Structures are given as structure tokens and as C-alpha cells.
Short mmCIF file of C-alpha atoms in Angstrom, two decimals:
data_model
loop_
_atom_site.label_atom_id
_atom_site.label_comp_id
_atom_site.label_asym_id
_atom_site.label_seq_id
_atom_site.Cartn_x
_atom_site.Cartn_y
_atom_site.Cartn_z
CA MET A 1 9.55 -5.44 -5.47
CA PRO A 2 12.23 -8.17 -5.53
CA LYS A 3 12.69 -10.01 -8.80
CA PRO A 4 11.28 -13.53 -9.16
CA LEU A 5 13.82 -15.84 -7.62
CA PRO A 6 14.89 -19.36 -8.46
CA LEU A 7 13.12 -21.82 -6.19
CA LEU A 8 14.08 -25.20 -4.90
CA LEU A 9 11.45 -27.29 -6.65
CA ILE A 10 11.17 -30.78 -5.27
CA PRO A 11 8.26 -32.97 -6.35
CA LEU A 12 6.18 -32.89 -3.19
CA PRO A 13 3.71 -35.22 -1.49
CA CYS A 14 -0.06 -34.83 -1.40
CA ARG A 15 -0.32 -34.32 2.35
CA THR A 16 1.44 -32.29 5.03
CA LYS A 17 2.63 -35.38 6.88
CA LYS A 18 5.45 -37.81 6.26
CA ILE A 19 4.80 -39.12 2.76
CA PRO A 20 7.94 -39.80 0.68
CA ARG A 21 8.78 -37.57 -2.27
CA ILE A 22 8.70 -38.84 -5.82
CA PHE A 23 12.27 -40.12 -5.95
CA THR A 24 11.67 -42.38 -2.98
CA ILE A 25 8.26 -43.41 -4.30
CA LEU A 26 9.72 -44.46 -7.62
CA PHE A 27 11.48 -47.22 -5.71
CA PHE A 28 8.55 -48.02 -3.42
CA PRO A 29 5.39 -48.13 -5.61
CA ILE A 30 3.26 -49.41 -2.76
CA LEU A 31 3.49 -45.98 -1.11
CA LEU A 32 1.69 -44.34 -4.03
CA THR A 33 -1.74 -44.97 -2.52
CA GLY A 34 -3.68 -41.71 -2.14
CA CYS A 35 -1.22 -39.58 -4.13
CA LEU A 36 -1.32 -41.17 -7.57
CA PRO A 37 -2.75 -38.24 -9.60
CA TYR A 38 -0.30 -35.73 -8.14
CA LEU A 39 2.70 -38.03 -8.34
CA PHE A 40 1.84 -39.08 -11.86
CA HIS A 41 1.67 -35.40 -12.85
CA LEU A 42 5.10 -34.68 -11.36
CA GLY A 43 6.75 -37.89 -12.48
CA LYS A 44 5.50 -37.54 -16.03
CA GLU A 45 6.74 -33.97 -16.43
CA GLN A 46 10.05 -34.49 -14.62
CA SER A 47 10.69 -37.58 -16.75
CA SER A 48 9.91 -35.54 -19.85
CA ILE A 49 12.40 -32.87 -18.79
CA ILE A 50 15.13 -35.40 -18.08
CA LEU A 51 14.49 -37.50 -21.19
CA GLY A 52 14.30 -34.36 -23.33
CA ARG A 53 17.73 -33.14 -22.30
CA GLU A 54 20.43 -32.48 -24.85
CA LYS A 55 24.05 -31.80 -24.07
CA ILE A 56 24.73 -28.08 -24.39
CA GLU A 57 28.01 -28.80 -26.14
CA ASP A 58 26.12 -30.81 -28.79
CA ILE A 59 23.51 -28.10 -29.33
CA LEU A 60 26.24 -25.52 -29.84
CA LYS A 61 27.56 -27.60 -32.75
CA LEU A 62 24.23 -27.53 -34.59
CA PRO A 63 24.31 -25.63 -37.89
CA GLY A 64 21.96 -22.67 -38.06
CA LEU A 65 21.68 -22.21 -34.30
CA ASP A 66 20.43 -18.67 -33.71
CA LEU A 67 22.92 -16.24 -32.20
CA LYS A 68 20.87 -15.45 -29.08
CA THR A 69 20.52 -19.11 -28.09
CA LYS A 70 24.19 -19.68 -28.81
CA GLN A 71 25.21 -16.72 -26.66
CA LYS A 72 23.01 -17.80 -23.75
CA LEU A 73 24.18 -21.42 -23.83
CA ASN A 74 27.83 -20.33 -23.99
CA LEU A 75 27.15 -18.12 -20.98
CA ILE A 76 25.63 -21.06 -19.09
CA GLN A 77 28.74 -23.13 -19.76
CA GLU A 78 31.03 -20.32 -18.63
CA ALA A 79 29.00 -19.74 -15.47
CA ARG A 80 28.99 -23.44 -14.64
CA ASN A 81 32.76 -23.72 -15.05
CA PHE A 82 33.21 -20.60 -12.92
CA ALA A 83 30.89 -22.02 -10.27
CA ILE A 84 32.98 -25.17 -10.00
CA GLY A 85 36.42 -23.59 -10.31
CA GLU A 86 36.01 -20.26 -8.48
CA LEU A 87 33.01 -20.76 -6.19
CA ALA A 88 33.76 -24.39 -5.26
CA LEU A 89 30.20 -25.47 -6.03
CA ASN A 90 29.19 -29.09 -6.57
CA GLU A 91 29.70 -30.10 -10.21
CA LYS A 92 26.65 -32.37 -9.87
CA GLY A 93 24.53 -29.23 -9.58
CA GLY A 94 23.59 -29.43 -13.25
CA PHE A 95 23.61 -27.04 -16.24
CA GLU A 96 25.38 -29.45 -18.58
CA TYR A 97 22.14 -29.99 -20.51
CA TYR A 98 19.33 -28.04 -22.14
CA THR A 99 15.64 -28.94 -22.37
CA LYS A 100 13.14 -27.12 -24.55
CA LEU A 101 9.70 -26.80 -22.94
CA ASP A 102 6.36 -26.32 -24.71
CA ARG A 103 5.30 -23.52 -22.31
CA GLU A 104 6.50 -20.08 -21.28
CA GLU A 105 6.77 -20.89 -17.56
CA ILE A 106 8.61 -23.81 -15.97
CA GLY A 107 5.99 -24.41 -13.31
CA TRP A 108 4.21 -22.88 -10.34
CA ASN A 109 4.64 -23.10 -6.58
CA VAL A 110 1.83 -22.73 -4.09
CA SER A 111 2.71 -21.23 -0.69
CA ALA A 112 0.55 -20.42 2.29
CA SER A 113 0.72 -19.05 5.82
CA GLU A 114 -1.46 -18.55 8.85
CA ALA A 115 -3.71 -15.52 8.42
CA LEU A 116 -2.94 -13.99 11.83
CA GLU A 117 0.58 -15.30 12.36
CA LEU A 118 3.76 -15.10 10.32
CA LYS A 119 4.01 -18.87 10.14
CA SER A 120 4.31 -20.83 6.91
CA TYR A 121 2.12 -23.78 6.00
CA THR A 122 4.53 -26.60 5.22
CA TRP A 123 4.82 -29.96 3.46
CA TRP A 124 7.22 -32.68 4.56
CA PHE A 125 9.12 -35.44 2.80
CA PRO A 126 12.45 -37.30 3.13
CA ILE A 127 15.78 -35.75 2.12
CA ALA A 128 14.41 -32.24 1.49
CA GLY A 129 12.57 -32.23 4.81
CA THR A 130 9.96 -29.57 5.58
CA VAL A 131 9.39 -27.03 2.80
CA PRO A 132 6.97 -24.08 2.58
CA TYR A 133 5.78 -24.59 -0.99
CA LYS A 134 4.29 -27.25 -3.22
CA GLY A 135 5.24 -27.39 -6.88
CA PHE A 136 3.22 -28.07 -10.00
CA PHE A 137 3.91 -28.13 -13.72
CA ASP A 138 0.25 -27.34 -14.44
CA LYS A 139 -1.05 -23.93 -13.32
CA GLN A 140 -4.65 -25.10 -12.96
CA LYS A 141 -3.55 -27.72 -10.44
CA ALA A 142 -1.75 -25.01 -8.48
CA ILE A 143 -4.85 -22.81 -8.56
CA SER A 144 -6.97 -25.71 -7.32
CA LEU A 145 -4.71 -26.27 -4.31
CA GLU A 146 -4.60 -22.55 -3.56
CA LYS A 147 -8.41 -22.42 -3.46
CA GLU A 148 -8.47 -25.36 -1.03
CA LEU A 149 -6.02 -23.58 1.28
CA GLN A 150 -7.95 -20.32 1.05
CA LYS A 151 -11.15 -22.13 2.09
CA GLU A 152 -9.27 -23.29 5.18
CA GLY A 153 -8.47 -19.65 6.00
CA TYR A 154 -4.82 -19.44 4.95
CA ASP A 155 -3.07 -16.53 3.25
CA THR A 156 -1.83 -17.88 -0.08
CA ARG A 157 0.27 -17.04 -3.11
CA ILE A 158 1.07 -18.74 -6.41
CA ARG A 159 4.47 -17.91 -7.87
CA ALA A 160 5.99 -18.83 -11.21
CA ILE A 161 9.08 -20.98 -10.77
CA GLY A 162 12.31 -19.39 -11.96
CA GLY A 163 14.43 -22.50 -11.56
CA TYR A 164 14.78 -25.61 -9.44
CA SER A 165 17.26 -28.07 -8.05
CA THR A 166 16.96 -31.81 -7.49
CA LEU A 167 19.90 -31.54 -5.05
CA GLY A 168 22.24 -33.53 -7.28
CA TRP A 169 19.84 -36.46 -7.87
CA PHE A 170 19.88 -35.59 -11.57
CA SER A 171 21.99 -33.23 -13.65
CA ASP A 172 19.36 -30.50 -13.87
CA PRO A 173 19.21 -28.87 -17.30
CA VAL A 174 18.80 -25.24 -18.17
CA LEU A 175 15.22 -24.84 -19.43
CA SER A 176 14.10 -22.85 -22.48
CA PRO A 177 12.11 -20.16 -20.56
CA GLN A 178 15.29 -19.25 -18.68
CA LEU A 179 17.10 -18.23 -21.86
CA SER A 180 15.00 -15.05 -21.99
CA TRP A 181 16.55 -13.82 -18.74
CA PRO A 182 19.11 -10.97 -18.71
CA ASP A 183 22.65 -12.31 -18.68
CA HIS A 184 23.50 -11.42 -15.07
CA ARG A 185 20.33 -13.10 -13.80
CA LEU A 186 21.06 -16.21 -15.81
CA VAL A 187 24.54 -16.36 -14.29
CA GLY A 188 22.96 -15.93 -10.86
CA LEU A 189 20.51 -18.76 -11.56
CA VAL A 190 23.41 -21.15 -12.20
CA PHE A 191 25.16 -20.15 -8.97
CA HIS A 192 21.96 -20.28 -6.89
CA GLU A 193 20.85 -23.73 -7.99
CA MET A 194 24.34 -25.23 -7.85
CA ALA A 195 24.63 -23.87 -4.31
CA HIS A 196 21.59 -25.97 -3.34
CA ALA A 197 23.43 -29.06 -4.56
CA THR A 198 26.47 -28.06 -2.47
CA VAL A 199 24.99 -27.20 0.93
CA TYR A 200 21.49 -28.16 2.00
CA LEU A 201 19.93 -28.66 5.42
CA PRO A 202 16.66 -30.62 5.22
CA GLY A 203 13.82 -28.73 6.83
CA ASP A 204 15.37 -25.26 7.02
CA SER A 205 14.18 -23.46 3.89
CA THR A 206 15.14 -19.97 5.09
CA LEU A 207 18.74 -21.00 5.76
CA ASN A 208 18.94 -22.91 2.46
CA GLU A 209 17.47 -20.16 0.30
CA SER A 210 19.30 -17.31 2.02
CA TYR A 211 22.63 -19.14 1.71
CA ALA A 212 22.00 -19.85 -1.99
CA SER A 213 21.01 -16.20 -2.58
CA TYR A 214 24.18 -15.02 -0.84
CA VAL A 215 26.33 -17.31 -3.02
CA GLU A 216 24.38 -16.14 -6.07
CA GLU A 217 24.99 -12.44 -5.40
CA LYS A 218 28.59 -12.84 -4.25
CA GLY A 219 29.25 -15.05 -7.25
CA ILE A 220 27.77 -12.59 -9.76
CA GLU A 221 29.93 -9.82 -8.37
CA ARG A 222 33.10 -11.91 -8.55
CA TYR A 223 32.26 -13.33 -11.98
CA TYR A 224 31.76 -9.99 -13.71
CA THR A 225 34.57 -8.25 -11.84
CA LEU A 226 37.06 -10.88 -13.00
CA LYS A 227 35.58 -11.23 -16.49
CA GLU A 228 34.74 -7.64 -17.44
CA GLY A 229 36.24 -5.42 -14.74
CA THR A 230 34.65 -3.05 -12.24
CA SER A 231 33.10 -0.93 -15.01
CA SER A 232 31.17 -3.94 -16.37
CA THR A 233 27.69 -3.01 -17.61
CA ASN A 234 26.32 -6.29 -16.29
CA LEU A 235 27.93 -5.62 -12.91
CA GLN A 236 26.38 -2.15 -12.74
CA LYS A 237 22.94 -3.55 -13.59
CA PHE A 238 23.33 -6.13 -10.85
CA LYS A 239 24.45 -3.54 -8.25
CA LYS A 240 21.55 -1.26 -9.10
CA GLU A 241 19.07 -4.11 -8.68
CA LYS A 242 20.74 -5.23 -5.46
CA LEU A 243 20.54 -1.74 -3.94
CA LYS A 244 16.83 -1.53 -4.74
CA ARG A 245 16.30 -5.04 -3.37
CA GLU A 246 18.07 -4.15 -0.11
CA VAL A 247 15.77 -1.14 0.39
CA THR A 248 12.76 -3.35 -0.32
CA ILE A 249 13.89 -6.08 2.08
CA LYS A 250 14.38 -3.54 4.89
CA LEU A 251 10.90 -2.24 4.27
CA LEU A 252 9.46 -5.76 4.27
CA GLN A 253 11.25 -6.52 7.54
CA LYS A 254 9.97 -3.29 9.11
CA TYR A 255 6.34 -4.13 8.40
CA ALA A 256 6.83 -7.82 9.16
CA ASP A 257 7.96 -6.78 12.64
CA GLU A 258 4.82 -4.66 13.00
CA LEU A 259 2.70 -7.63 12.01
CA LYS A 260 4.48 -9.91 14.49
CA THR A 261 3.84 -7.44 17.28
CA LEU A 262 0.19 -7.19 16.29
CA TYR A 263 -0.34 -10.95 16.08
CA ALA A 264 1.29 -11.48 19.48
CA SER A 265 -0.92 -8.87 21.14
CA ASP A 266 -4.01 -9.50 23.26
CA LEU A 267 -6.34 -7.81 20.78
CA ASP A 268 -9.39 -9.77 19.68
CA THR A 269 -9.54 -11.33 16.22
CA GLU A 270 -11.64 -8.61 14.63
CA ASN A 271 -9.26 -5.85 15.74
CA LYS A 272 -6.27 -7.85 14.58
CA TRP A 273 -7.83 -8.19 11.12
CA ASN A 274 -8.56 -4.47 10.98
CA GLN A 275 -5.04 -3.51 12.01
CA LYS A 276 -3.56 -6.08 9.64
CA ARG A 277 -5.36 -4.40 6.73
CA SER A 278 -4.13 -1.02 7.94
CA ILE A 279 -0.50 -2.22 8.12
CA MET A 280 -0.72 -3.73 4.64
CA ALA A 281 -2.11 -0.45 3.27
CA LYS A 282 0.70 1.58 4.89
CA PHE A 283 3.28 -0.83 3.51
CA LYS A 284 1.96 -0.46 -0.05
CA GLU A 285 1.84 3.32 0.26
CA GLU A 286 5.47 3.45 1.37
CA VAL A 287 6.51 1.15 -1.49
CA ILE A 288 4.96 3.63 -3.93
CA GLN A 289 6.51 6.63 -2.15
CA LYS A 290 9.96 5.07 -2.39
CA LYS A 291 9.34 4.23 -6.07
CA LEU A 292 10.16 0.57 -5.56
CA VAL A 293 7.53 -0.37 -8.13
CA PRO A 294 7.63 0.98 -11.72
CA GLU A 295 5.16 3.83 -12.19
CA GLU A 296 3.19 1.93 -14.82
CA LYS A 297 2.62 -0.92 -12.33
CA ALA A 298 1.78 1.23 -9.30
CA LYS A 299 -2.00 1.00 -9.71
CA GLU A 300 -1.88 -2.77 -10.10
CA PHE A 301 0.33 -3.06 -7.01
CA LEU A 302 -2.00 -0.93 -4.87
CA THR A 303 -5.03 -3.04 -5.76
CA ARG A 304 -3.24 -6.33 -5.11
CA ASP A 305 -4.38 -8.24 -2.02
CA TRP A 306 -1.07 -8.29 -0.15
CA ASN A 307 -0.83 -10.85 2.67
CA ASN A 308 1.45 -12.61 5.16
CA GLU A 309 2.80 -15.06 2.59
CA ASP A 310 4.16 -12.19 0.49
CA PHE A 311 6.32 -11.12 3.42
CA LEU A 312 7.42 -14.64 4.28
CA GLY A 313 8.15 -15.50 0.65
CA ALA A 314 10.47 -12.53 0.13
CA LEU A 315 12.27 -12.76 3.49
CA ARG A 316 12.79 -16.49 2.98
CA TYR A 317 15.40 -15.65 0.34
CA HIS A 318 17.10 -12.71 1.97
CA SER A 319 17.83 -13.33 5.63
CA GLY A 320 21.18 -13.38 7.39
CA GLU A 321 23.16 -11.46 4.78
CA VAL A 322 25.17 -9.72 7.51
CA SER A 323 25.94 -13.04 9.19
CA PHE A 324 26.84 -14.77 5.93
CA GLU A 325 29.16 -11.88 5.07
CA SER A 326 30.89 -12.23 8.46
CA LEU A 327 31.23 -15.97 7.87
CA PHE A 328 32.66 -15.34 4.41
CA ILE A 329 35.27 -12.95 5.78
CA LYS A 330 36.06 -15.43 8.57
CA SER A 331 36.65 -18.00 5.81
CA GLY A 332 39.29 -15.75 4.23
CA GLU A 333 36.85 -15.05 1.39
CA ASP A 334 37.52 -18.58 0.21
CA PHE A 335 34.35 -20.24 -1.02
CA ARG A 336 35.43 -23.79 -0.29
CA GLN A 337 36.04 -22.93 3.35
CA PHE A 338 32.87 -20.82 3.44
CA HIS A 339 30.72 -23.81 2.41
CA LYS A 340 32.32 -25.81 5.23
CA GLU A 341 31.51 -23.07 7.73
CA VAL A 342 27.89 -22.96 6.57
CA LYS A 343 27.62 -26.73 7.03
CA LYS A 344 28.72 -26.26 10.66
CA LEU A 345 25.50 -24.29 11.18
CA PHE A 346 23.66 -27.60 10.73
CA GLU A 347 24.91 -28.67 14.16
CA LEU A 348 23.32 -25.67 15.89
CA PRO A 349 19.86 -25.71 17.49
CA GLU A 350 17.06 -24.32 15.33
CA GLU A 351 16.67 -21.23 17.52
CA THR A 352 20.40 -20.42 17.20
CA ARG A 353 20.16 -20.70 13.41
CA LYS A 354 17.22 -18.30 13.47
CA GLN A 355 19.28 -15.82 15.48
CA PHE A 356 22.05 -16.14 12.90
CA LEU A 357 19.60 -15.33 10.10
CA ASN A 358 18.06 -12.42 12.00
CA GLU A 359 21.36 -10.64 12.59
CA THR A 360 21.13 -7.20 10.96
CA ARG A 361 24.42 -5.55 11.90
#
């Protein structure tokens, strides 16, 4: 299945209605009523991350710095400079600093969807707009919310956070768990998160994430081609992963279409549930047949309770690749112009943007 992807983590409100996010609340304490425990949790940890930052250039000067950390931090610096100079990404997108965490994961996002409709459950707040996930730095808090949503009948999923962007509000640091990533994925993380700080349309998560993923993949290819040549080992690893991911995404889209047809049908609820389970089983069987999951993880995958949110979560990051590629070519393969063209999509009606993202050829 697709690798864990960087997510846009914004400290989110406690309700699904219009309650300001933490950055707004910091300036308007009176609005904290009803959300204090959650906001305190987010504010405390985000403050710790920001206050615990150290300049990467200063860390690299430390005597006795282990070679692996030194190599990874040098790579982060190179990727950031490349992102600004070659990909025309916003220099305020971060990665000038490093923060060491006291845990193996950065955080966890809770996502949910309707059980008999491919429709995400969303949270809303200013600047970021509507988003289909709620972030936590404490896994037990994420589990608690997931249980609440499950009791209400939603399909749910908790995912570990790979990375996050504050959209240029702060210079987001690279975090210690990320240094264990393979080099090409670490480079991609930098490009993905800096893309969020360059182009972002509040309320359209699929457009935002798919655009950032396109920049990430196009950037990795250009970075390693220019740095190491077409025979680059890192480039070959990336291309192999991308090919597998493309097969997986096509399979996800195939079964997502089946589910959409089912949910839109006139069948009664019981029959819809039965056919939903059947479609999920067929999907998992085809994944195994195509060897998209490592053999040692096949049994675990087959027993997993796959649901609507798994489809939505994956497709959220990989829609519109054909359309983005056309836009990139139209831009003369110039990233600065490409970002401008993507921003023009903001002026289009929501339905037109969806058509753009659903283009497959």
C-alpha cells in the first residue's frame, strides 16, 4: 500500500463548526471556552517544538555529532536550498531548524467518513478552512476521539503523522523521528511541506495535498537527476516506489468507483452493508494477487478492517496527477510559473476543481 505521507497538521478545534484554530485563539483567549483541554494539549506541545528548535547549521558544528545525523541534516539543508532555488518554493516553509522529540512518532491524525458514502467527516477553522483530519500529539487522545466517532457510526482511521506544515506561520523544524527516513523520502518531505507554504487553498484538502504530492515527486526526480544523474540509486528507489504506488492508486480508484455506485443505488441499508463488505474483500484479495503488500504482511492486511476512510485517505494525496502534469507542461516546466497556474485554480468553482482532480488521461 502507499507509504505513510506527510500530512498538513494544523492544531484543530474541538468541534466541527467555526471555532478558531490555536493561532487565532492565542490572540483571543476569550474564545477558549469549551476547548481548553484540547487547545492546551496542542499549544503546549507546539510551543515545546518551537522553543526546542536549534539551528541546523549550529548543530552541524557540534563536536562528536554522529555521522548519520550529520548526513541527514546536511541533506535537509541541501533539499531546502534546492526547493527555494530550483522549485521556487516559499523559503518560509521551514527546515532551517531541528527539534529532538522524546517519542518515536510526531503525532497522530484522526480521520473519519460516512459509513455508506464516500464523504469525509470534517473540521473547520480560519485560514486552513475545512480539513478532514484532527491532529493530536498524544495517541490516547486520538484513540478516544476515534471511539467517539465510531459510536456515531462513522468509518475511522488513526494515522501516524509523517510531517506537518504551519503554512509559514512558524519556521517548521525537521523533527527527530524523520531522520530515520530513507534519503529520498526525507528530500520529498521537505518539498511536500514547503509546497504547502507556497500554495494553499483553505477548505480544499484534496487539491492541497495532491498538489504538494505532485511537487514532492517532481522535485525528487529533478533533485536526484541533477545531483546524481539518471543512474542514481536514490532515483531508482523512488521510481520503483512510484510505479508500485501508481498501480495501488488505480486499484483504489477502481474499487472506490464501485463503492460510489453501490452507495448511490436504491438498495436498502442491509444490502448495501453486505455488498460493501464484499467489495472490500475483493479489493484486499486483488491487492494480495498483485503483490502490493509484502508477503510477510499479507495475513495482517487481510484481517484488517478496511473501510471508506482508507480509500479517501489515500486518494486525497494522489488525485489530478494527469492534470497537474498538463499544467506543468503548459508552464514550460518552470516551477515558478506552475505555482501561479495552480493558484488560478482557486478562482474556479468547487465542482470544476473536482473535475480537474478527477482527470485520468
